[in-house]
């Protein structure tokens, strides 16, 4: 066996570019790198943030441990006056490997009060929340309803005599179910409920409810609250349930920035009913960014391990190859690496678009909301789906050891899985995106400039301008292919819908029957959008020739695999020919070869601390086997040589007593 | 809300066929159903086999619980004189939802001694093993080597003076790692090690080692053994490590049916070096069967839930639709149901082929071994991969509740994941299958009759004979499409390999560079094989017209989705046209509609007991919400209203003490 550390050393010597330069690009500049390093230094050296035996903890221990870490994090933030949400995000991304039991407090509770509270409400609640004197969550989903918000059953009935709202959970299915941090941690919640005034229902509105006593944390009168039980992952989070029995709150606890209920029960409706969804868009942008980060981590682990792992003698007597040198292994991992970069770039685009459009919305330009919604829904679904499946590809590529918790890939995978479901179930989001695309297709006037390509009708006999494998290195031709595919599938989804309607179906059933076509065109749009953004962003970078070359090659891999994996969509209308598909496959191999010397450099550049990967397979030094061995020795089952179940159960059969 | 149970009642009334008749077909006849019911009755009513709070247990509790259940199972088997391995398999399949800590004893230890032991060895060891006086495992994989068996480093050195073998773990990476049931349960193991006689290495052979004392279960002198730590799933299994330091065993402990070491150290090699892999083929056939069973369970849960779950008002004022009526939902679940049936049929084919060929091999006809190996490798990889991804599709299709452990889909998914890795890593298996296919392609003489299609050269200008959507209901045309694709991809993999060699690469590097093409053709072959078998098996069934119709439609769904999901492979050489692809999509929708009334009947027919699904979402009565609620109430975090972490950590920040 070659020594693992010498294998990685050799890889690092082969890298053609300066890794630190690429790290700065990924972080968004030298200053950001320094800020990140400063933040990491505050936390990484504290024993409390150690994760060594984390994978051995039970569900309950994980929750407790997370509360402990959370509280220490809050202390650190206070001590060092860290208040910028971006700093908080950086800590979550690079240092804390877990879903905090105060996640919703910062991602939903505070933003919702900020976006939907009046000035007085902000003044009352935000200081308490900012100071963690209260901890809040966001309770929307119920046992019976998640996707269909209008179907929520929780009621909030206005009592003008006492100027109070009375909250109730009228049925079992009305029980709030799933909200993060609701079960055991939060003292307060923004609760979504049907507003009733004088027997009339005014639809869903937001109310601040106190869940637990600030004296002893016991549930408030009329409040039944608890944990919803074990899940695939997110063991650190106490996703909870909540039932309310005549819980009374003052009128001032309804969030009234957009809609108001006056003391006498007069109702004033919001200027735009969609305004309340603003916070959700931010959360979807966050999912995009988390999808990028986690796929980067997974690629780091699997690529480092694949340079250390040697398996299967290729030539008798020679050292076994590093598994990264198998083309099938490259075909698993290089596309994930390319996708991680593509998602990092689109995450940055999403965030800056969010901030720009959010400012527009604040100042009353509501048009941007639809665009934001249309873009963010699809990209959330697309990046969550590809990131989750990419993490699993990385995990499997580690063979048997990938199945061990010590790989670090297991808990990452489990914790990312629900990103395909929460913040909008993926299929539902694709359908929404498709509806927006079709709207743009029909109405040029509402089409935002970022989507103007939809207005260009694809030529029926259009052919791809690729004449040779070398042509496939040209971004313009690659983007063109995705653009054509998106245009064609949007058009054919529109035609499909028309044909259903002309067969006499009513709109809702025609839409339903077009669902598969809708999802197809939404995905095609997203792939186009991400590919285009990759090349645009990379072109703008000021960096060394070597880095630009590597990034461009990664972009080509992202694009070509997108074509190869969905080849039917490009071949079906003869836009691409069989010969061109052969070029595509040939070029993919060529790119893998080009990138091979730089693979370790490209993952090193993400600069994840070992602690944040928490992986025996992916640590910087490559000392895989010692780590696996030393970790296993500490496993709970190894506390005694002979396990108690031997005495309890096994002994009698072995001794043939039964 | 409609009542969930009335929803399922209505579904059941709509079903066009007799569910019990289909159950008999699935079980393989009325007698088999009765036998299954008898076996179920022995176990299902015992409180020990209750799984109610199983999902709340910690890793260690799960292991203990599994030992308890195992011991009781062994008692039941003994009490009722149940010795047929098929009965044991039936119990595992339909009653025991877990990977037993004696799994390897029955799946590998006993079969290996039977297949590789001499008559005396069988006589000595099998009665002990059959009676559970010893519990064995199969220890092959090491920290450093899984796939590449010849690379194993454990040594077994013959000492002619004492007529003993001396076993050693010469390096860290030589430590046995992963074998199931090795860590805490097994008393013995068949250990694979490099045989050394007088400084010469004779390669890998099997040795029986005693790991633990039969008196007190403590590790034997020189043996270091333990659990390898937490994993994604399989928490009930103590996958273990083993290091040996001069462990001595008598000469008679080498399994000598095929190779022998005489007392003086003379070595006689086996007639065929591949003979030792026979047991592995059986295990791969078992994976195929388990893939079928588990996908059937997942489809049962998700389809029942989708008939009970209602979401998103389609028409204002009307009851929300059952989510199964969304075409996108059908497009998730119906293909999984179709695949479950396809895999059930191919599993039966695999098992009967195994038994037929195994008899051939026993009587000295070794030719069958290669065929068996070629067929089983690919089908293991193919079914494991599709079953695992299908279970995840089912899980996600349940929205938020799919992420809860109570869905039953979570632990099923986690426990099935490693089937893509163990018994041969999937990529490695596809590559082996491809090599076999290419060999057949070149050498008609060695081609088994089940693969004679490879000899038919695809016509370059061949076109699919489908003229209308109705044509797509004809099995012969569907099978033809898959046959053509397999033939074409095998041929093009062969050509690709040639082209690499003609470019001057040596064979091993040319093979490596052809890896992606190899995997492609292996998958194409498997899809063809499974599709062909589906229609052949269904055609032979004697059953009611209604059942045959439903099964045929499922076959069409399996085939058409195979074409739609891989459309590029059919379009690339213009075998299928764009218009035909439109027919395919249209027909898929048509089949969903046809099958819609029978979906619940088709899953009811699998006849899984509620206990064996252990799912709040998938129970027979559909009482989803009460089950979720009552289960959550019992969650460990809900033992107290205020969790201990409040007192320990949270209180100070809420009280602003920090
Ligand atoms: C880990 C986790 C954390 C969560 N955190 C929170 C939280 O903090 N606060 C909160 O309020 N909620 C939270 N949720 C709930 C989450 O937002 C919902 O689960 C999610 O919105 C999906 O809704 P659902 O569960 O009702 O799925 P369903 O809508 O029931 O989806 C089930 C299936 O039906 C399909 N379907 C539904 N409607 C349609 C349609 N119109 N057309 C086609 N197909 C359709 C879906 O595609 C899916 O396949 C969380 C959930 C999870 C898993
Ligand atoms: C849950 C579980 C239970 C197990 N139970 C047992 C047991 O009871 N007894 C036992 O002995 N073992 C057991 N194993 C071990 C198992 O058999 C091995 O993990 C498996 O064979 C894969 O080998 P590996 O781990 O060495 O993977 P590797 O070979 O290291 O695979 C890593 C990657 O390298 C690639 N690769 C490797 N070789 C090649 C090649 N030649 N060409 C192209 N790509 C290649 C693979 O495709 C994969 O992507 C178990 C494993 C698991 C996860």
CSV table of N, CA and C in Angstrom, one decimal, chain A residues 28 52 75 88 98-99 109 112 148 190 254 256 259 302 403 446 455 470 510 524 562 565:
chain,number,residue,atom,x,y,z
A,28,UNK,N,-15.9,35.1,-2.2
A,28,UNK,CA,-16.4,36.4,-2.7
A,28,UNK,C,-15.4,37.5,-2.4
A,52,UNK,N,-16.4,14.9,17.6
A,52,UNK,CA,-15.8,13.6,17.5
A,52,UNK,C,-16.7,12.4,17.7
A,75,UNK,N,-23.8,32.9,23.0
A,75,UNK,CA,-22.8,33.6,23.8
A,75,UNK,C,-21.7,34.2,23.0
A,88,UNK,N,-23.7,35.2,10.6
A,88,UNK,CA,-24.4,34.0,11.2
A,88,UNK,C,-24.5,32.9,10.2
A,98,UNK,N,-24.9,21.3,12.0
A,98,UNK,CA,-26.2,20.8,12.4
A,98,UNK,C,-27.3,21.8,12.3
A,99,UNK,N,-28.5,21.3,12.3
A,99,UNK,CA,-29.7,22.1,12.3
A,99,UNK,C,-30.0,22.5,13.7
A,109,UNK,N,-38.8,33.3,12.3
A,109,UNK,CA,-39.6,34.1,13.3
A,109,UNK,C,-39.2,35.6,13.2
A,112,UNK,N,-40.1,37.1,9.8
A,112,UNK,CA,-41.5,37.3,9.6
A,112,UNK,C,-42.0,38.6,10.3
A,148,UNK,N,-51.1,23.0,0.7
A,148,UNK,CA,-52.3,23.8,0.4
A,148,UNK,C,-52.6,24.7,1.6
A,190,UNK,N,-45.0,32.3,15.5
A,190,UNK,CA,-45.9,32.9,14.6
A,190,UNK,C,-46.8,31.8,14.0
A,254,UNK,N,-51.8,40.1,16.3
A,254,UNK,CA,-51.9,39.7,14.9
A,254,UNK,C,-50.9,40.6,14.2
A,256,UNK,N,-49.7,43.0,11.6
A,256,UNK,CA,-50.7,43.9,10.9
A,256,UNK,C,-50.0,44.8,9.9
A,259,UNK,N,-52.4,43.5,6.6
A,259,UNK,CA,-53.8,43.5,6.8
A,259,UNK,C,-54.1,43.9,8.2
A,302,UNK,N,-15.5,12.8,-1.0
A,302,UNK,CA,-15.3,11.6,-1.9
A,302,UNK,C,-14.1,11.7,-2.8
A,403,UNK,N,-20.9,3.9,3.8
A,403,UNK,CA,-22.1,3.5,4.5
A,403,UNK,C,-21.9,3.7,6.0
A,446,UNK,N,-45.2,40.8,-19.4
A,446,UNK,CA,-44.8,40.5,-18.0
A,446,UNK,C,-43.5,39.8,-17.8
A,455,UNK,N,-39.3,34.5,-25.2
A,455,UNK,CA,-40.0,35.2,-26.3
A,455,UNK,C,-39.5,34.8,-27.6
A,470,UNK,N,-14.2,19.6,-30.5
A,470,UNK,CA,-13.6,20.8,-30.0
A,470,UNK,C,-14.6,22.0,-29.8
A,510,UNK,N,-57.3,19.9,-17.2
A,510,UNK,CA,-56.3,20.1,-18.2
A,510,UNK,C,-54.9,20.4,-17.7
A,524,UNK,N,-36.1,22.0,-17.5
A,524,UNK,CA,-35.3,22.4,-18.7
A,524,UNK,C,-34.9,23.9,-18.5
A,562,UNK,N,-25.3,17.4,-18.6
A,562,UNK,CA,-26.7,17.7,-18.7
A,562,UNK,C,-27.3,17.3,-20.0
A,565,UNK,N,-27.2,13.2,-19.9
A,565,UNK,CA,-28.2,12.6,-19.0
A,565,UNK,C,-29.6,12.8,-19.5
